[in-house]
Short mmCIF file of C-alpha atoms in Angstrom, two decimals:
data_model
loop_
_atom_site.label_atom_id
_atom_site.label_comp_id
_atom_site.label_asym_id
_atom_site.label_seq_id
_atom_site.Cartn_x
_atom_site.Cartn_y
_atom_site.Cartn_z
CA MET Z 1259 55.71 -107.64 16.85
CA ARG Z 1260 51.79 -107.48 17.46
CA SER Z 1261 49.67 -109.61 14.77
CA THR Z 1262 46.83 -108.34 13.03
CA LEU Z 1263 43.60 -109.81 12.70
CA SER Z 1264 40.99 -107.29 11.71
CA PRO Z 1265 38.62 -108.16 9.31
CA GLY Z 1266 40.33 -104.94 7.45
CA ALA Z 1267 43.58 -107.07 6.96
CA ILE Z 1268 41.98 -109.95 5.53
CA ARG Z 1269 40.06 -107.84 3.07
CA ALA Z 1270 43.69 -106.68 2.24
CA GLY Z 1271 44.96 -109.77 1.72
CA LEU Z 1272 42.27 -110.96 -0.30
CA ALA Z 1273 42.15 -108.06 -2.75
CA LEU Z 1274 45.52 -109.71 -3.74
CA THR Z 1275 44.20 -112.17 -5.18
CA ALA Z 1276 40.64 -111.07 -6.49
CA ALA Z 1277 41.61 -111.01 -9.93
CA ALA Z 1278 42.67 -114.82 -9.72
CA ALA Z 1279 39.48 -115.70 -8.34
CA VAL Z 1280 37.37 -114.24 -10.86
CA ALA Z 1281 39.27 -115.79 -13.62
CA ALA Z 1282 39.36 -119.22 -12.00
CA ALA Z 1283 35.53 -118.70 -11.20
CA GLY Z 1284 34.25 -120.61 -13.92
CA PHE Z 1285 36.22 -123.79 -13.62
CA ALA Z 1286 35.46 -126.35 -11.29
CA LEU Z 1287 38.42 -129.06 -9.98
CA SER Z 1288 37.87 -132.86 -10.35
CA PRO Z 1289 36.77 -134.75 -7.05
CA SER Z 1290 39.54 -137.11 -6.31
CA ALA Z 1291 39.07 -140.88 -6.23
CA GLY Z 1292 37.12 -141.89 -3.39
CA ALA Z 1293 35.50 -138.72 -2.40
CA ALA Z 1294 32.64 -137.48 -0.84
CA THR Z 1295 29.60 -135.33 -2.01
CA VAL Z 1296 27.74 -133.49 0.58
CA ALA Z 1297 24.95 -130.62 0.60
CA ARG Z 1298 25.98 -127.47 1.85
CA SER Z 1299 24.02 -123.89 2.47
CA THR Z 1300 24.65 -120.21 1.33
CA ALA Z 1301 24.14 -117.51 3.31
CA ALA Z 1302 21.94 -116.67 0.72
CA GLY Z 1303 20.27 -120.01 1.57
CA ALA Z 1304 20.85 -121.81 -1.81
CA ALA Z 1305 21.92 -125.57 -1.68
CA HIS Z 1306 25.16 -126.33 -3.06
CA SER Z 1307 26.67 -129.99 -3.61
CA LEU Z 1308 30.29 -129.99 -2.52
CA THR Z 1309 32.95 -132.86 -3.17
CA THR Z 1310 35.58 -133.40 -0.51
CA ALA Z 1311 38.59 -136.15 -0.43
CA ARG Z 1312 40.56 -137.26 2.74
CA SER Z 1313 44.43 -136.37 2.26
CA CYS Z 1314 45.28 -140.21 3.86
CA ALA Z 1315 43.45 -142.86 3.09
CA VAL Z 1316 41.82 -144.70 5.83
CA SER Z 1317 44.01 -146.95 7.91
CA THR Z 1318 43.33 -150.72 8.08
CA ARG Z 1319 46.53 -152.06 9.84
CA PRO Z 1320 46.87 -152.08 13.01
CA GLY Z 1321 49.18 -149.59 14.74
CA VAL Z 1322 49.03 -147.51 11.81
CA MET Z 1323 47.46 -144.19 11.55
CA ALA Z 1324 45.78 -141.84 9.13
CA CYS Z 1325 46.01 -137.95 8.79
CA LYS Z 1326 42.52 -136.75 9.25
CA ALA Z 1327 42.33 -133.63 6.98
CA LEU Z 1328 39.76 -133.29 4.43
CA LYS Z 1329 39.84 -131.18 1.32
CA VAL Z 1330 37.27 -129.68 -0.72
CA THR Z 1331 37.96 -130.44 -4.24
CA SER Z 1332 34.95 -128.69 -5.57
CA GLY Z 1333 31.67 -126.62 -4.85
CA ALA Z 1334 33.73 -124.08 -2.39
CA ASN Z 1335 32.13 -120.84 -1.59
CA SER Z 1336 33.57 -118.04 0.21
CA LEU Z 1337 32.68 -118.67 4.00
CA ALA Z 1338 34.48 -115.64 5.25
CA ALA Z 1339 33.07 -113.11 2.77
CA SER Z 1340 30.26 -114.11 0.41
CA ALA Z 1341 28.22 -116.85 -1.13
CA ARG Z 1342 29.69 -116.66 -4.56
CA SER Z 1343 31.17 -119.79 -5.76
CA VAL Z 1344 35.24 -119.92 -6.32
CA ASN Z 1345 37.65 -122.47 -6.90
CA PRO Z 1346 38.97 -123.30 -3.88
CA ALA Z 1347 42.74 -123.36 -5.57
CA ALA Z 1348 42.27 -119.60 -6.29
CA THR Z 1349 41.83 -117.40 -3.25
CA PRO Z 1350 41.38 -117.85 0.60
CA SER Z 1351 37.59 -118.89 0.73
CA GLY Z 1352 37.33 -120.52 4.53
CA TYR Z 1353 37.49 -119.20 7.36
CA GLY Z 1354 40.63 -117.42 8.59
CA PRO Z 1355 42.26 -115.86 11.74
CA ALA Z 1356 39.63 -113.04 12.46
CA ASP Z 1357 36.76 -115.71 11.96
CA LEU Z 1358 37.96 -118.34 14.18
CA HIS Z 1359 39.16 -115.04 16.88
CA SER Z 1360 35.58 -113.67 16.63
CA ALA Z 1361 33.65 -117.08 17.07
CA TYR Z 1362 35.75 -118.19 20.21
CA ALA Z 1363 36.07 -115.28 21.91
CA LEU Z 1364 39.79 -115.55 21.86
CA PRO Z 1365 42.29 -112.50 22.67
CA SER Z 1366 44.36 -111.06 19.57
CA THR Z 1367 47.55 -111.16 22.05
CA GLY Z 1368 48.54 -113.99 24.08
CA GLY Z 1369 51.03 -117.29 23.35
CA SER Z 1370 54.07 -114.83 23.10
CA GLY Z 1371 57.06 -117.49 22.90
CA ALA Z 1372 54.94 -120.54 23.64
CA THR Z 1373 55.53 -123.07 21.49
CA VAL Z 1374 53.14 -125.29 19.95
CA ALA Z 1375 54.04 -128.51 18.47
CA ILE Z 1376 52.48 -130.40 15.05
CA VAL Z 1377 53.20 -133.86 14.84
CA ASP Z 1378 52.64 -135.57 11.51
CA ALA Z 1379 54.35 -138.43 9.65
CA TYR Z 1380 56.62 -137.67 6.75
CA ASP Z 1381 57.91 -134.50 5.01
CA ASP Z 1382 56.45 -131.50 3.62
CA PRO Z 1383 59.28 -129.79 1.75
CA THR Z 1384 57.23 -126.74 1.21
CA ALA Z 1385 56.20 -126.10 4.61
CA GLU Z 1386 57.82 -123.20 5.77
CA ALA Z 1387 57.29 -121.37 2.36
CA ASP Z 1388 53.87 -122.02 2.63
CA LEU Z 1389 53.43 -121.04 6.17
CA ALA Z 1390 54.97 -117.90 5.46
CA THR Z 1391 52.23 -117.02 2.13
CA TYR Z 1392 49.45 -117.80 4.53
CA ARG Z 1393 50.50 -115.68 7.27
CA SER Z 1394 51.69 -112.72 5.05
CA THR Z 1395 48.09 -112.56 3.73
CA TYR Z 1396 46.18 -112.51 6.69
CA GLY Z 1397 48.67 -109.74 7.73
CA LEU Z 1398 49.99 -112.20 10.44
CA ALA Z 1399 53.87 -111.64 11.90
CA ALA Z 1400 56.42 -113.93 9.45
CA CYS Z 1401 56.95 -116.82 11.51
CA THR Z 1402 60.48 -118.54 10.33
CA THR Z 1403 63.47 -120.35 11.10
CA ALA Z 1404 65.30 -117.47 10.39
CA ASN Z 1405 63.64 -115.58 13.16
CA GLY Z 1406 62.92 -118.29 15.57
CA CYS Z 1407 60.00 -118.67 15.51
CA PHE Z 1408 59.28 -122.09 12.92
CA LYS Z 1409 61.59 -124.76 13.54
CA LYS Z 1410 61.11 -128.43 11.79
CA VAL Z 1411 62.60 -131.63 12.84
CA GLY Z 1412 62.57 -135.07 12.14
CA GLN Z 1413 61.20 -137.47 14.54
CA SER Z 1414 64.37 -137.75 16.35
CA GLY Z 1415 64.96 -133.82 16.81
CA THR Z 1416 67.47 -133.60 14.37
CA SER Z 1417 67.49 -132.42 11.01
CA SER Z 1418 67.23 -135.50 9.13
CA LEU Z 1419 63.85 -135.52 8.07
CA PRO Z 1420 61.72 -138.45 6.32
CA SER Z 1421 60.49 -138.82 2.75
CA ALA Z 1422 58.00 -136.60 1.44
CA ASN Z 1423 54.30 -137.19 1.07
CA ALA Z 1424 51.61 -134.94 -0.91
CA GLY Z 1425 48.87 -136.10 1.69
CA TRP Z 1426 50.51 -135.56 4.67
CA ALA Z 1427 51.99 -132.16 3.65
CA GLU Z 1428 48.56 -131.09 3.48
CA GLU Z 1429 47.79 -132.26 6.70
CA ILE Z 1430 51.04 -130.40 7.72
CA SER Z 1431 49.65 -127.14 6.07
CA LEU Z 1432 46.32 -127.27 7.67
CA ASP Z 1433 48.11 -127.87 11.21
CA LEU Z 1434 50.31 -125.09 11.03
CA ASP Z 1435 47.96 -122.65 9.42
CA MET Z 1436 45.65 -122.96 12.32
CA VAL Z 1437 47.68 -122.51 14.76
CA SER Z 1438 48.92 -119.49 12.68
CA ALA Z 1439 45.59 -118.28 12.39
CA THR Z 1440 44.49 -118.82 16.69
CA CYS Z 1441 47.81 -117.74 18.39
CA PRO Z 1442 49.69 -115.82 15.80
CA GLN Z 1443 52.35 -115.07 18.67
CA CYS Z 1444 53.02 -118.62 19.65
CA HIS Z 1445 56.11 -120.64 17.99
CA ILE Z 1446 55.44 -123.59 16.34
CA LEU Z 1447 57.78 -126.79 15.67
CA LEU Z 1448 57.12 -129.29 13.20
CA VAL Z 1449 58.22 -132.70 14.25
CA GLU Z 1450 57.75 -135.36 11.26
CA ALA Z 1451 57.75 -138.90 12.05
CA SER Z 1452 59.94 -141.34 9.67
CA SER Z 1453 56.02 -143.02 8.82
CA ALA Z 1454 52.43 -143.03 10.01
CA SER Z 1455 53.12 -146.04 12.61
CA MET Z 1456 51.82 -145.06 15.89
CA ALA Z 1457 55.27 -146.05 17.50
CA ASN Z 1458 57.24 -143.31 15.08
CA LEU Z 1459 54.09 -140.75 16.07
CA GLY Z 1460 54.87 -141.64 19.16
CA LYS Z 1461 58.69 -140.80 19.45
CA SER Z 1462 57.87 -137.53 17.78
CA VAL Z 1463 55.17 -136.48 20.61
CA ASN Z 1464 58.04 -137.60 22.94
CA THR Z 1465 60.68 -135.34 21.17
CA ALA Z 1466 58.02 -132.57 20.95
CA VAL Z 1467 58.07 -132.47 24.60
CA SER Z 1468 61.51 -133.01 25.14
CA LEU Z 1469 62.09 -129.63 23.13
CA GLY Z 1470 60.31 -128.09 24.88
CA ALA Z 1471 56.74 -127.74 23.67
CA LYS Z 1472 54.07 -127.58 26.11
CA TYR Z 1473 51.31 -127.88 23.58
CA VAL Z 1474 51.22 -130.62 21.16
CA SER Z 1475 48.72 -131.43 18.50
CA ASN Z 1476 48.10 -134.86 16.58
CA SER Z 1477 45.47 -134.80 13.70
CA TYR Z 1478 45.75 -138.41 13.23
CA GLY Z 1479 44.18 -141.43 14.14
CA GLY Z 1480 43.33 -145.40 13.99
CA GLY Z 1481 41.45 -148.16 14.94
CA GLU Z 1482 41.76 -149.43 18.84
CA SER Z 1483 43.71 -152.21 19.89
CA SER Z 1484 45.10 -153.94 22.86
CA ALA Z 1485 48.43 -151.67 22.43
CA ASP Z 1486 47.02 -148.67 23.30
CA THR Z 1487 47.34 -148.91 27.07
CA SER Z 1488 51.18 -149.08 26.51
CA TYR Z 1489 51.31 -146.43 24.09
CA ASP Z 1490 49.75 -144.36 26.63
CA SER Z 1491 52.36 -144.84 29.13
CA SER Z 1492 54.97 -144.37 26.52
CA TYR Z 1493 54.36 -141.60 24.33
CA PHE Z 1494 51.00 -139.67 25.90
CA ASN Z 1495 51.63 -139.48 29.66
CA HIS Z 1496 53.31 -136.14 30.08
CA PRO Z 1497 52.22 -134.45 32.84
CA GLY Z 1498 52.32 -130.14 32.37
CA VAL Z 1499 51.80 -130.83 28.84
CA ALA Z 1500 48.54 -130.10 26.68
CA ILE Z 1501 48.36 -132.85 24.09
CA THR Z 1502 45.29 -132.81 21.92
CA VAL Z 1503 43.97 -135.37 19.46
CA SER Z 1504 41.59 -135.36 16.50
CA ALA Z 1505 38.55 -137.39 17.19
CA GLY Z 1506 38.19 -139.12 13.42
CA ASP Z 1507 36.51 -138.33 10.43
CA SER Z 1508 34.13 -141.01 9.75
CA GLY Z 1509 31.28 -140.51 12.52
CA TYR Z 1510 30.58 -142.27 15.48
CA GLY Z 1511 33.05 -144.73 16.72
CA ALA Z 1512 36.19 -144.59 18.71
CA GLU Z 1513 39.54 -143.89 17.87
CA TYR Z 1514 43.08 -143.99 18.96
CA PRO Z 1515 45.30 -141.91 20.11
CA ALA Z 1516 41.84 -139.44 20.48
CA ALA Z 1517 40.61 -142.51 23.35
CA SER Z 1518 43.98 -141.95 25.28
CA ARG Z 1519 43.14 -140.99 28.67
CA TYR Z 1520 45.98 -138.45 29.19
CA VAL Z 1521 44.90 -136.36 26.06
CA THR Z 1522 42.19 -134.05 25.21
CA ALA Z 1523 40.05 -135.62 22.67
CA VAL Z 1524 38.82 -132.92 20.13
CA GLY Z 1525 35.73 -133.39 18.32
CA GLY Z 1526 34.02 -131.13 15.21
CA THR Z 1527 31.20 -128.96 14.68
CA SER Z 1528 29.74 -127.08 11.75
CA LEU Z 1529 30.33 -123.36 12.19
CA LYS Z 1530 28.24 -120.72 11.01
CA LYS Z 1531 27.47 -116.66 11.24
CA THR Z 1532 23.95 -115.89 13.01
CA SER Z 1533 22.35 -112.64 13.66
CA THR Z 1534 22.50 -114.08 17.97
CA THR Z 1535 24.79 -112.34 20.12
CA ARG Z 1536 27.47 -114.34 19.86
CA GLY Z 1537 27.24 -113.84 16.10
CA TRP Z 1538 27.87 -118.21 15.46
CA THR Z 1539 26.09 -121.15 16.07
CA ASP Z 1540 27.87 -124.42 16.55
CA THR Z 1541 26.06 -127.78 15.82
CA VAL Z 1542 27.34 -131.44 15.55
CA TRP Z 1543 29.84 -132.16 12.33
CA SER Z 1544 27.98 -135.42 10.92
CA GLY Z 1545 31.63 -136.87 10.40
CA THR Z 1546 33.08 -136.00 13.66
CA GLY Z 1547 34.09 -139.00 15.55
CA SER Z 1548 32.49 -140.08 19.07
CA GLY Z 1549 32.35 -143.37 21.38
CA CYS Z 1550 33.34 -145.12 23.99
CA SER Z 1551 37.09 -146.80 24.23
CA ALA Z 1552 37.14 -150.39 24.24
CA TYR Z 1553 40.43 -150.13 26.48
CA ASP Z 1554 41.09 -147.24 28.20
CA ALA Z 1555 40.40 -146.83 31.21
CA LYS Z 1556 38.01 -143.68 32.23
CA PRO Z 1557 39.41 -140.70 34.07
CA SER Z 1558 38.32 -139.12 37.12
CA TRP Z 1559 37.40 -136.04 35.40
CA GLN Z 1560 34.82 -137.78 33.45
CA LYS Z 1561 31.36 -138.42 35.00
CA ASP Z 1562 29.04 -139.55 31.82
CA THR Z 1563 27.39 -142.72 33.18
CA GLY Z 1564 26.51 -144.40 29.73
CA CYS Z 1565 30.29 -145.36 29.24
CA SER Z 1566 32.68 -147.58 31.59
CA ARG Z 1567 35.43 -146.53 29.75
CA ARG Z 1568 37.10 -143.09 28.17
CA THR Z 1569 34.56 -141.48 26.35
CA ILE Z 1570 35.46 -139.09 23.22
CA ALA Z 1571 35.59 -136.15 22.97
CA ASP Z 1572 36.36 -133.79 25.73
CA VAL Z 1573 35.69 -130.33 23.51
CA SER Z 1574 35.29 -129.54 20.37
CA ALA Z 1575 35.90 -126.88 17.10
CA VAL Z 1576 34.99 -126.35 13.62
CA ALA Z 1577 35.73 -129.63 11.13
CA ASP Z 1578 32.85 -129.54 8.61
CA PRO Z 1579 34.29 -129.03 5.15
CA ALA Z 1580 31.14 -126.99 4.40
CA THR Z 1581 32.17 -124.32 7.02
CA GLY Z 1582 35.65 -125.29 6.49
CA VAL Z 1583 38.78 -123.00 6.63
CA ALA Z 1584 41.30 -121.51 4.64
CA VAL Z 1585 44.96 -123.41 3.98
CA TYR Z 1586 47.81 -122.74 1.68
CA ASP Z 1587 49.78 -125.60 0.47
CA THR Z 1588 51.87 -125.79 -2.78
CA TYR Z 1589 53.05 -129.36 -2.39
CA SER Z 1590 49.88 -131.18 -3.30
CA SER Z 1591 48.97 -130.97 -6.81
CA ASP Z 1592 46.04 -128.07 -6.34
CA ASN Z 1593 49.28 -126.08 -5.67
CA GLY Z 1594 47.38 -123.09 -3.78
CA TRP Z 1595 44.39 -121.75 -1.66
CA GLU Z 1596 42.18 -124.99 -0.63
CA VAL Z 1597 39.36 -125.32 1.79
CA PHE Z 1598 39.82 -127.70 4.89
CA GLY Z 1599 37.59 -129.50 7.65
CA GLY Z 1600 38.28 -132.75 9.35
CA THR Z 1601 39.23 -132.87 12.90
CA SER Z 1602 42.64 -132.18 11.79
CA ALA Z 1603 41.44 -128.29 12.27
CA SER Z 1604 39.97 -128.80 15.28
CA SER Z 1605 43.05 -130.58 16.86
CA PRO Z 1606 45.36 -127.71 16.24
CA ILE Z 1607 42.92 -124.93 17.09
CA ILE Z 1608 42.54 -126.46 20.53
CA ALA Z 1609 45.92 -126.81 21.11
CA SER Z 1610 46.73 -123.29 20.29
CA VAL Z 1611 43.70 -122.01 23.12
CA TYR Z 1612 45.67 -123.86 25.51
CA ALA Z 1613 48.54 -121.59 24.42
CA LEU Z 1614 46.66 -118.79 24.44
CA ALA Z 1615 45.55 -119.93 28.04
CA GLY Z 1616 48.93 -119.91 29.40
CA THR Z 1617 51.71 -122.66 30.70
CA PRO Z 1618 50.06 -125.40 32.87
CA SER Z 1619 51.39 -125.90 36.15
CA ALA Z 1620 54.28 -128.54 36.44
CA GLY Z 1621 52.89 -131.90 36.86
CA SER Z 1622 48.86 -130.67 35.81
CA THR Z 1623 46.70 -132.64 33.87
CA PRO Z 1624 45.64 -130.16 31.23
CA ALA Z 1625 43.37 -132.81 29.69
CA SER Z 1626 40.89 -132.03 32.87
CA PHE Z 1627 41.20 -128.30 32.86
CA PRO Z 1628 38.06 -127.85 30.59
CA TYR Z 1629 35.84 -130.00 33.13
CA ALA Z 1630 36.57 -127.85 35.99
CA HIS Z 1631 35.29 -124.50 33.92
CA THR Z 1632 32.09 -126.16 31.97
CA GLY Z 1633 30.37 -122.38 31.77
CA SER Z 1634 33.35 -121.34 29.94
CA LEU Z 1635 32.44 -123.06 27.06
CA ASN Z 1636 29.92 -122.49 24.18
CA ASP Z 1637 27.28 -125.58 24.80
CA VAL Z 1638 27.17 -127.18 21.30
CA VAL Z 1639 22.99 -128.80 21.66
CA SER Z 1640 22.18 -129.97 18.15
CA GLY Z 1641 23.13 -132.52 15.66
CA SER Z 1642 24.34 -136.34 15.70
CA ASN Z 1643 27.18 -138.26 13.94
CA GLY Z 1644 25.35 -141.75 13.76
CA SER Z 1645 23.36 -144.20 15.29
CA CYS Z 1646 23.37 -144.98 18.60
CA SER Z 1647 19.77 -145.46 19.72
CA GLY Z 1648 18.98 -141.69 20.71
CA SER Z 1649 22.22 -142.09 23.34
CA TYR Z 1650 24.57 -138.73 24.19
CA LEU Z 1651 27.34 -140.86 22.93
CA CYS Z 1652 26.43 -139.64 19.35
CA THR Z 1653 23.64 -136.97 20.05
CA ALA Z 1654 24.63 -133.13 20.67
CA LYS Z 1655 22.35 -132.92 24.16
CA THR Z 1656 22.56 -130.19 26.61
CA GLY Z 1657 26.21 -130.47 28.88
CA TYR Z 1658 28.45 -133.15 27.84
CA ASP Z 1659 28.13 -135.00 24.53
CA GLY Z 1660 29.76 -137.26 22.59
CA PRO Z 1661 30.37 -135.86 19.11
CA THR Z 1662 31.25 -132.08 20.75
CA GLY Z 1663 32.34 -133.10 24.50
CA LEU Z 1664 31.95 -130.16 26.71
CA GLY Z 1665 31.24 -127.31 23.92
CA THR Z 1666 34.01 -125.10 22.09
CA PRO Z 1667 35.57 -122.27 23.09
CA ASN Z 1668 34.44 -119.27 24.56
CA GLY Z 1669 37.51 -117.19 25.58
CA THR Z 1670 40.33 -119.08 27.10
CA ALA Z 1671 39.20 -119.93 30.60
CA ALA Z 1672 37.92 -123.29 30.24
CA PHE Z 1673 41.72 -123.85 29.03
CA LYS Z 1674 43.25 -123.19 32.35
CA GLY Z 1675 44.96 -124.72 35.24
#
């Protein structure tokens, strides 16, 4: 069954919740502890305060990862429709499937039967039900356990699931919704690690590959360590499989597993509608991670000269919460529609673009594909994510740069073998 991605379908879905939006528009959500406030501009040019909170606390323990989801807790505007302020839990206020397909020139068909795996820690008990609401709202075909489209397993690949966690549940909802938005005909495999340790998450990557996934998204990260090269060989060296990893949400600085030479490290942009021929413009999102790895060797396809080891990132997609995406999640306390950003959004988007591009050949290295097709990406040439003496490692420039890599998708050609 072909999925509908037209703006009309989105408007129909939004109409179902319009009354709720009006009723809730006068109420603001209280910011979480440790929330950050940033300025954003609406379509009308007026500045609004935007408050965000991390779904997972930043990890300070070696070998322990944190999810990279950033939730808008107040100040969200309708990004896909108008500049009116709404409670983000009341109605879809962020970018939806039609927006992403328009911004990245993606096909409305493709990926049929391909399995995109999502690897996260802990269990989201409402994952399948929340996914059903997201897809029905946007007019996408159902993706359920019953019809064979959706499958959830623990890290060993069985029905034995880990304990539930509200923060990681938000991450899971974001990931599932971004796969659905980008590749609505793809199947989705959710592998839930028993904990947020790199060992358990890595075992979950291996499980996803053993269950047949050719595209594996990882929206988590932590500090680099001398153990990273052993993690590389144990968990991420899977020829013929496209493995994507979030570059990070703390600005300039390298993280693992984005630093793995076997993965596609995905940076983040601010994505705005414009009057250009493309209709959209990307700039560096100031929160995206980038940098030069302290441990991982440089892959042969990376030719930048300012880093003798692995450079982060490779490509990028929307991640700025101020130009965030709509997500439906009921396991967290906010219970409903929310707006999310973070490179947690960009990683599953890029994994799904790989799926739209077609199955990688056996023995291939999908992380190298974009480097052979740089003309099939939207080069991002403005913005910065920190201080590095003006270097390309933290500042956008024509061609390759750290924060956005080679750029954002312009169709699927850059992700083909």
